[in-house]
mmCIF file with all atom_site columns, C-alpha atoms in Angstrom:
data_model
loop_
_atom_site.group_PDB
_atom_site.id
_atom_site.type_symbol
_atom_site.label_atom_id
_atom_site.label_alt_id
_atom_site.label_comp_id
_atom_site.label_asym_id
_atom_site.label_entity_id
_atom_site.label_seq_id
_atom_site.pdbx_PDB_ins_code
_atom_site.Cartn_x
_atom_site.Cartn_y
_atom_site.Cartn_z
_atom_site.occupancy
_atom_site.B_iso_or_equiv
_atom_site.pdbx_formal_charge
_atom_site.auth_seq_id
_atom_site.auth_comp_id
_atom_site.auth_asym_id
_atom_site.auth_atom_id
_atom_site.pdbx_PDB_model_num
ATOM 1   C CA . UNK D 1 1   ? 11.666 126.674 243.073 1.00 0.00 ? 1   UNK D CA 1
ATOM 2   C CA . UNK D 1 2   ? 8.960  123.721 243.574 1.00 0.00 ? 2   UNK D CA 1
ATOM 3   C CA . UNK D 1 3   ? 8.198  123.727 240.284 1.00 0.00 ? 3   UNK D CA 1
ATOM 4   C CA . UNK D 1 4   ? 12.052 123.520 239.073 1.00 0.00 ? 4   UNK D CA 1
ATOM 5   C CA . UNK D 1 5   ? 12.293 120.537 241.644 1.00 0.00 ? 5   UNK D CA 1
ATOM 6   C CA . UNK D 1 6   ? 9.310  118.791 240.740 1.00 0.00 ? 6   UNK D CA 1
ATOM 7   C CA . UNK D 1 7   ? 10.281 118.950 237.334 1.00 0.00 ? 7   UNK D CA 1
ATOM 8   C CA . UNK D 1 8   ? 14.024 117.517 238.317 1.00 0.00 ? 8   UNK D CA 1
ATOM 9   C CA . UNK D 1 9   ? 12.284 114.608 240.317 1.00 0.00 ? 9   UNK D CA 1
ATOM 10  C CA . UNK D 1 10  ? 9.848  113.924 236.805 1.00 0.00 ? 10  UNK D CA 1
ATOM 11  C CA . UNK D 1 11  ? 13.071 113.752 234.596 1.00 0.00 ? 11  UNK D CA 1
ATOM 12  C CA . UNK D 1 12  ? 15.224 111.806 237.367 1.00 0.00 ? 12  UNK D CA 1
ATOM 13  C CA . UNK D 1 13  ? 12.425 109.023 236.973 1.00 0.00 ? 13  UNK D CA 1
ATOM 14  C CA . UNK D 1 14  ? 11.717 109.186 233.440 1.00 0.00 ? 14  UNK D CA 1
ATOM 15  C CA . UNK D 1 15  ? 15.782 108.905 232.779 1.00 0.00 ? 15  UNK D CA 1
ATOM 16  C CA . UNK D 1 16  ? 16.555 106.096 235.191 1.00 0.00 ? 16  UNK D CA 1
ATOM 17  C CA . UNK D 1 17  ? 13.426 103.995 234.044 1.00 0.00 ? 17  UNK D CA 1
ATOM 18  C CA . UNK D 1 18  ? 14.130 100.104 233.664 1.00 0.00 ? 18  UNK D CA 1
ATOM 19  C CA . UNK D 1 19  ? 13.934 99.892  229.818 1.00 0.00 ? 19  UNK D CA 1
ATOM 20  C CA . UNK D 1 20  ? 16.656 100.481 226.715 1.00 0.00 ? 20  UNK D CA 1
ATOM 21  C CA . UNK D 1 21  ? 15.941 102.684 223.782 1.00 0.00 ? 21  UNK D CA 1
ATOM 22  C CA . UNK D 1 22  ? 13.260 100.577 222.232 1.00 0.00 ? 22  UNK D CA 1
ATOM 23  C CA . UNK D 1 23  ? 11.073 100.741 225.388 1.00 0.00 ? 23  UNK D CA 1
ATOM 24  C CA . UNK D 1 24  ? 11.397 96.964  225.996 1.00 0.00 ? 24  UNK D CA 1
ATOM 25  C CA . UNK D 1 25  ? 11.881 96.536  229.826 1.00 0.00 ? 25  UNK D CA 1
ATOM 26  C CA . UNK D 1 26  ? 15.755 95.496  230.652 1.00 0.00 ? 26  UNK D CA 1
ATOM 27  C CA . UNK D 1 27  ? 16.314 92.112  232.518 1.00 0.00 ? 27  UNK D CA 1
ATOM 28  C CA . UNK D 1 28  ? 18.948 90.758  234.354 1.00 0.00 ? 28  UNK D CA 1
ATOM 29  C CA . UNK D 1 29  ? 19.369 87.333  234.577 1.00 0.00 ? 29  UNK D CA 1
ATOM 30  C CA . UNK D 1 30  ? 21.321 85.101  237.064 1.00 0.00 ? 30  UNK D CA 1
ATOM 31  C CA . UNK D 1 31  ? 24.596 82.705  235.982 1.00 0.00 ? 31  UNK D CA 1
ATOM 32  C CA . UNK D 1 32  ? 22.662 79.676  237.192 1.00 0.00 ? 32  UNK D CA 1
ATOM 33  C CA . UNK D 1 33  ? 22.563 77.044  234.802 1.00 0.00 ? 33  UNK D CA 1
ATOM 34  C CA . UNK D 1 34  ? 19.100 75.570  234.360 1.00 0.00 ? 34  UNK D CA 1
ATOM 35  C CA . UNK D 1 35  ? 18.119 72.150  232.670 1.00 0.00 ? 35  UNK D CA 1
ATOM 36  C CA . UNK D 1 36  ? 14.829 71.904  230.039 1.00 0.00 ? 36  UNK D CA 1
ATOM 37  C CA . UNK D 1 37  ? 14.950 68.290  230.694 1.00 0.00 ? 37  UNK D CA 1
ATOM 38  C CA . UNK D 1 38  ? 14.872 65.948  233.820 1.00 0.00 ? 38  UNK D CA 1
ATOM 39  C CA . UNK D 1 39  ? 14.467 62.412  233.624 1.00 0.00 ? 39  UNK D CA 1
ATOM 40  C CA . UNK D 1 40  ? 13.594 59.720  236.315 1.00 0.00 ? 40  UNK D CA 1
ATOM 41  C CA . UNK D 1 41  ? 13.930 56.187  235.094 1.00 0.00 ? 41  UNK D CA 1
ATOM 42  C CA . UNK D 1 42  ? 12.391 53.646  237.129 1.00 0.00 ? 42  UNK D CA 1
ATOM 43  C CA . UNK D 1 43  ? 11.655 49.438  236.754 1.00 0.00 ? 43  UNK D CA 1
ATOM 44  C CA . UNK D 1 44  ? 7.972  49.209  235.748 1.00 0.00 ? 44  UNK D CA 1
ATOM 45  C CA . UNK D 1 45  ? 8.369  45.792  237.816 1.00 0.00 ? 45  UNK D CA 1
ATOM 46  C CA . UNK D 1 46  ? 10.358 46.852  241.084 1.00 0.00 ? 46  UNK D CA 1
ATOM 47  C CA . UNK D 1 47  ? 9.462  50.809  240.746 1.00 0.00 ? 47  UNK D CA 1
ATOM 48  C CA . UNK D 1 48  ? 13.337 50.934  242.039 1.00 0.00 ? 48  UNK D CA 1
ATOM 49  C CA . UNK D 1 49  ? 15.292 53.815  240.279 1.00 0.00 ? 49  UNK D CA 1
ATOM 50  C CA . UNK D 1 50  ? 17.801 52.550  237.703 1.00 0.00 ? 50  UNK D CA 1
ATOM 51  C CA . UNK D 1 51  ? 20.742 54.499  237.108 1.00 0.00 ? 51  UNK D CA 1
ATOM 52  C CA . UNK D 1 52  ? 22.734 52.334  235.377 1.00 0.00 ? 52  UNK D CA 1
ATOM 53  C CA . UNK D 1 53  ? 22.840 50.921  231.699 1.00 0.00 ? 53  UNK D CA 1
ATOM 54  C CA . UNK D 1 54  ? 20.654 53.289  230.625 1.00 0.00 ? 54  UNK D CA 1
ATOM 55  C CA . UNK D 1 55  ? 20.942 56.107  227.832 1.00 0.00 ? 55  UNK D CA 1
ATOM 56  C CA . UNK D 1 56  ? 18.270 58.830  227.548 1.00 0.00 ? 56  UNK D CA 1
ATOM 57  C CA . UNK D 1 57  ? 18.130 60.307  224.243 1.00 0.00 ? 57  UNK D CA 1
ATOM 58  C CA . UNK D 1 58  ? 16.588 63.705  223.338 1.00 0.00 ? 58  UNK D CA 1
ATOM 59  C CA . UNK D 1 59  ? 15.831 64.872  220.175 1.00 0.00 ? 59  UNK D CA 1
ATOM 60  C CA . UNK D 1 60  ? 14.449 68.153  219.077 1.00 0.00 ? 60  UNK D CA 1
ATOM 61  C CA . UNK D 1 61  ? 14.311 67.876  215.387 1.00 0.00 ? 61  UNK D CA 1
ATOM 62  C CA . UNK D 1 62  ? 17.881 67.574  213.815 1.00 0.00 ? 62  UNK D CA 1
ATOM 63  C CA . UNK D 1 63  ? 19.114 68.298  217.764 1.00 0.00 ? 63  UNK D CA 1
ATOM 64  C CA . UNK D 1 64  ? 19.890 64.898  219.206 1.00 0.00 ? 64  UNK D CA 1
ATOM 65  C CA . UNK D 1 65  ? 21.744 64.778  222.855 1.00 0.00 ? 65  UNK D CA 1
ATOM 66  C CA . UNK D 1 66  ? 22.445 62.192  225.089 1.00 0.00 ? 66  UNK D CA 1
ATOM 67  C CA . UNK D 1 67  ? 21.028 63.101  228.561 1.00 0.00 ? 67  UNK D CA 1
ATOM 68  C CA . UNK D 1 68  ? 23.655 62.473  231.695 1.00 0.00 ? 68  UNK D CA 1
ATOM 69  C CA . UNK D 1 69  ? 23.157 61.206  235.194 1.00 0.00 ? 69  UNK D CA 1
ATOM 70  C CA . UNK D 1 70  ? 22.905 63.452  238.166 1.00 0.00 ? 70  UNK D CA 1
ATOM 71  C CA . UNK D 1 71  ? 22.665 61.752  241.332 1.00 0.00 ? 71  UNK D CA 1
ATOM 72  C CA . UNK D 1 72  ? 19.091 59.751  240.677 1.00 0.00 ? 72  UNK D CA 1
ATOM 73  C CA . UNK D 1 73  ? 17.862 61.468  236.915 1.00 0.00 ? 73  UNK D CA 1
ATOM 74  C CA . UNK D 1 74  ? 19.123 62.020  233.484 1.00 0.00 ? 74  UNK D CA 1
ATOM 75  C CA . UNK D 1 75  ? 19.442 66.255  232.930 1.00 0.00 ? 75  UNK D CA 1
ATOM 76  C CA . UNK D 1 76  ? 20.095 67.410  229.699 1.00 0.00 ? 76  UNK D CA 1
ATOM 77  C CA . UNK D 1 77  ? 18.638 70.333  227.086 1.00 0.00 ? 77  UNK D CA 1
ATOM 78  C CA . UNK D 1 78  ? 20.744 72.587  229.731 1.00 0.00 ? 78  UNK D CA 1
ATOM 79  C CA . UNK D 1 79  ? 19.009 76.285  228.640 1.00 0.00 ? 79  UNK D CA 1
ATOM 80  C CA . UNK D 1 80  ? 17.442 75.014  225.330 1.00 0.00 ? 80  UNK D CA 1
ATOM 81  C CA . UNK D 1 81  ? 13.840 75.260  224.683 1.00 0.00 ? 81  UNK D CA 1
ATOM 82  C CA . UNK D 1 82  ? 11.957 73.075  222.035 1.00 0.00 ? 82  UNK D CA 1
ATOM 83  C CA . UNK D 1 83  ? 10.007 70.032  221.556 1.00 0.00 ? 83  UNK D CA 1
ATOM 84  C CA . UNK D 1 84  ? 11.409 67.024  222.638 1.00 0.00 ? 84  UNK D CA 1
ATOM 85  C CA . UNK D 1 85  ? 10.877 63.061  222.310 1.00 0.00 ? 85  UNK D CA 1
ATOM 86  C CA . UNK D 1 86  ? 12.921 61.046  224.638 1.00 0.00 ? 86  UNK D CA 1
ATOM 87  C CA . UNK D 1 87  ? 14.202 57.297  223.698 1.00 0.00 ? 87  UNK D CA 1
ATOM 88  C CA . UNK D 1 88  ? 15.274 55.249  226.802 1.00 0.00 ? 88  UNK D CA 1
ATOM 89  C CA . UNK D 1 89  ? 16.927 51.872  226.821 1.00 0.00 ? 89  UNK D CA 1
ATOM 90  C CA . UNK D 1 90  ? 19.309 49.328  228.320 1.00 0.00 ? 90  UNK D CA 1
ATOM 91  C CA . UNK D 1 91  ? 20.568 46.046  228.479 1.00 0.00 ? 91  UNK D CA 1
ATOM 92  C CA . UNK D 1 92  ? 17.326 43.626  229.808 1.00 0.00 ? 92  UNK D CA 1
ATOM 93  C CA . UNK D 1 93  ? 14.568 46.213  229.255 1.00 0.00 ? 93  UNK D CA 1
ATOM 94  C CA . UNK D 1 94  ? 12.416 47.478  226.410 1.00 0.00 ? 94  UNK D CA 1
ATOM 95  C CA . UNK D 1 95  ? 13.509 50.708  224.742 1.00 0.00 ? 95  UNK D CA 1
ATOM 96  C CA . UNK D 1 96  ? 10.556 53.277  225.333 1.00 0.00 ? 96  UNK D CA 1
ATOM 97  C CA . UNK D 1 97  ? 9.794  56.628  223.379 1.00 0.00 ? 97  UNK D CA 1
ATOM 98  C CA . UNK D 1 98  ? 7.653  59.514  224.986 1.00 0.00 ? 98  UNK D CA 1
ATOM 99  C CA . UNK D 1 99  ? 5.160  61.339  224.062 1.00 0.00 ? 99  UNK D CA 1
ATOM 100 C CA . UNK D 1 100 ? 6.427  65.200  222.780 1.00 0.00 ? 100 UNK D CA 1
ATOM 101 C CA . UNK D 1 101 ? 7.865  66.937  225.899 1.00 0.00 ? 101 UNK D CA 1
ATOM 102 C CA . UNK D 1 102 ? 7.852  70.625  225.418 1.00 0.00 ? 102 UNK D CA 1
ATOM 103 C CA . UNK D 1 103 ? 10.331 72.961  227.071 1.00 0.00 ? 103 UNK D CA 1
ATOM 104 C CA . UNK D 1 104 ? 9.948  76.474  227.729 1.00 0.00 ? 104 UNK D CA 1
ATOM 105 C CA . UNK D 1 105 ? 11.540 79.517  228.433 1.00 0.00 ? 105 UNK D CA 1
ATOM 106 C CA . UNK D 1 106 ? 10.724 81.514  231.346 1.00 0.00 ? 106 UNK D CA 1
ATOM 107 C CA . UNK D 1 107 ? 8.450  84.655  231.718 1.00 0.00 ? 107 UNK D CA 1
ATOM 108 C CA . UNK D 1 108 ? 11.752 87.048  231.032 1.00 0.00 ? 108 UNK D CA 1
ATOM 109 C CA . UNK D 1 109 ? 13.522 84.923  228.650 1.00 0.00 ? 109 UNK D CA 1
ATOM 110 C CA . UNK D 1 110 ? 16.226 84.273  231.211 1.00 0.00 ? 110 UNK D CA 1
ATOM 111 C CA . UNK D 1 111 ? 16.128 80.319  231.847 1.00 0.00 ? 111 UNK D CA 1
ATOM 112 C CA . UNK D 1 112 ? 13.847 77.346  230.764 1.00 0.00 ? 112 UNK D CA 1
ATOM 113 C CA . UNK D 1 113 ? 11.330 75.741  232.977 1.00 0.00 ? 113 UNK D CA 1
ATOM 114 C CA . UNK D 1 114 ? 12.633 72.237  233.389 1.00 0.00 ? 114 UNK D CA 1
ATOM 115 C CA . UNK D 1 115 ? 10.440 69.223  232.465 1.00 0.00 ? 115 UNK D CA 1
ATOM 116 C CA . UNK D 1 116 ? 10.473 66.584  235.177 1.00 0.00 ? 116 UNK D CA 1
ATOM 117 C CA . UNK D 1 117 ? 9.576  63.310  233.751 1.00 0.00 ? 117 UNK D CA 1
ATOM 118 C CA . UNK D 1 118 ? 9.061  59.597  234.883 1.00 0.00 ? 118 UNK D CA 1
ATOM 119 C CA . UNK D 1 119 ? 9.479  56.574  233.014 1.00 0.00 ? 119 UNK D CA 1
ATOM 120 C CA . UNK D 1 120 ? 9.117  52.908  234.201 1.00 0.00 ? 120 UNK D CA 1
ATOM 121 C CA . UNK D 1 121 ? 10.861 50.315  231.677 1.00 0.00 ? 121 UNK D CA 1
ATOM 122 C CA . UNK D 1 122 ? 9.417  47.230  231.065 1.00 0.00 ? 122 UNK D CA 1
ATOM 123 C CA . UNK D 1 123 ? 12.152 44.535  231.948 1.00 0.00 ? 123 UNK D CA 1
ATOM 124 C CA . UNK D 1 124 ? 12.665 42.069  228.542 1.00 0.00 ? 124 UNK D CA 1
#
């Protein structure tokens, strides 16, 4: 009788193990809703935040998207990896390009890890 229930508790484990039919471990991921991209634009002058006037652009290849204000930065590439440049301007300062920002996934494929970035414009 051990042996029959020792062999139950073996099969109970191996048929409620955490992977699907290819062996590949199963995740679950949240509903949250994460950003690849977040942008803190600042006067190279003043160092005061500007969050007005200005468009941040990110591109990605043939992806292009205009990033949008949330409270004090720009958010955009909302759950897209890649390899971004960013283009900043506005009226009185000196349109600035970065450097290539690259955007991840997470560990199990669930989210991206967002990129926090500062720039300081040059006022004109």
């Amino acid at each position: 009788m051990k042996k029959l229930f020792t062999i139950f508790l073996i099969l109970l484990a191996i048929g409620c193990s955490n992977e699907d039919e290819s062996g590949d471990a199963q995740v679950t991921c949240s509903e949250e809703f994460i950003y690849g991209l977040s942008v803190e634009v600042r006067n190279a002058t003043t160092a005061s935040l500007i969050t007005s006037g200005i468009e941040v652009t990110a591109q990605d290849g043939e992806y292009t998207e205009t990033l949008e204000l949330a409270t004090d930065v720009y958010v955009g590439a909302g759950e897209r990896s890649g390899v971004y440049t960013l283009t900043i301007s506005g009226d009185g300062f000196v349109t600035q390009e970065t450097d290539a920002i690259t955007v991840v996934l997470t560990a199990d494929n669930c989210h991206v890890v967002t990129q926090e970035v500062s720039v300081a414009l040059v006022p004109n």
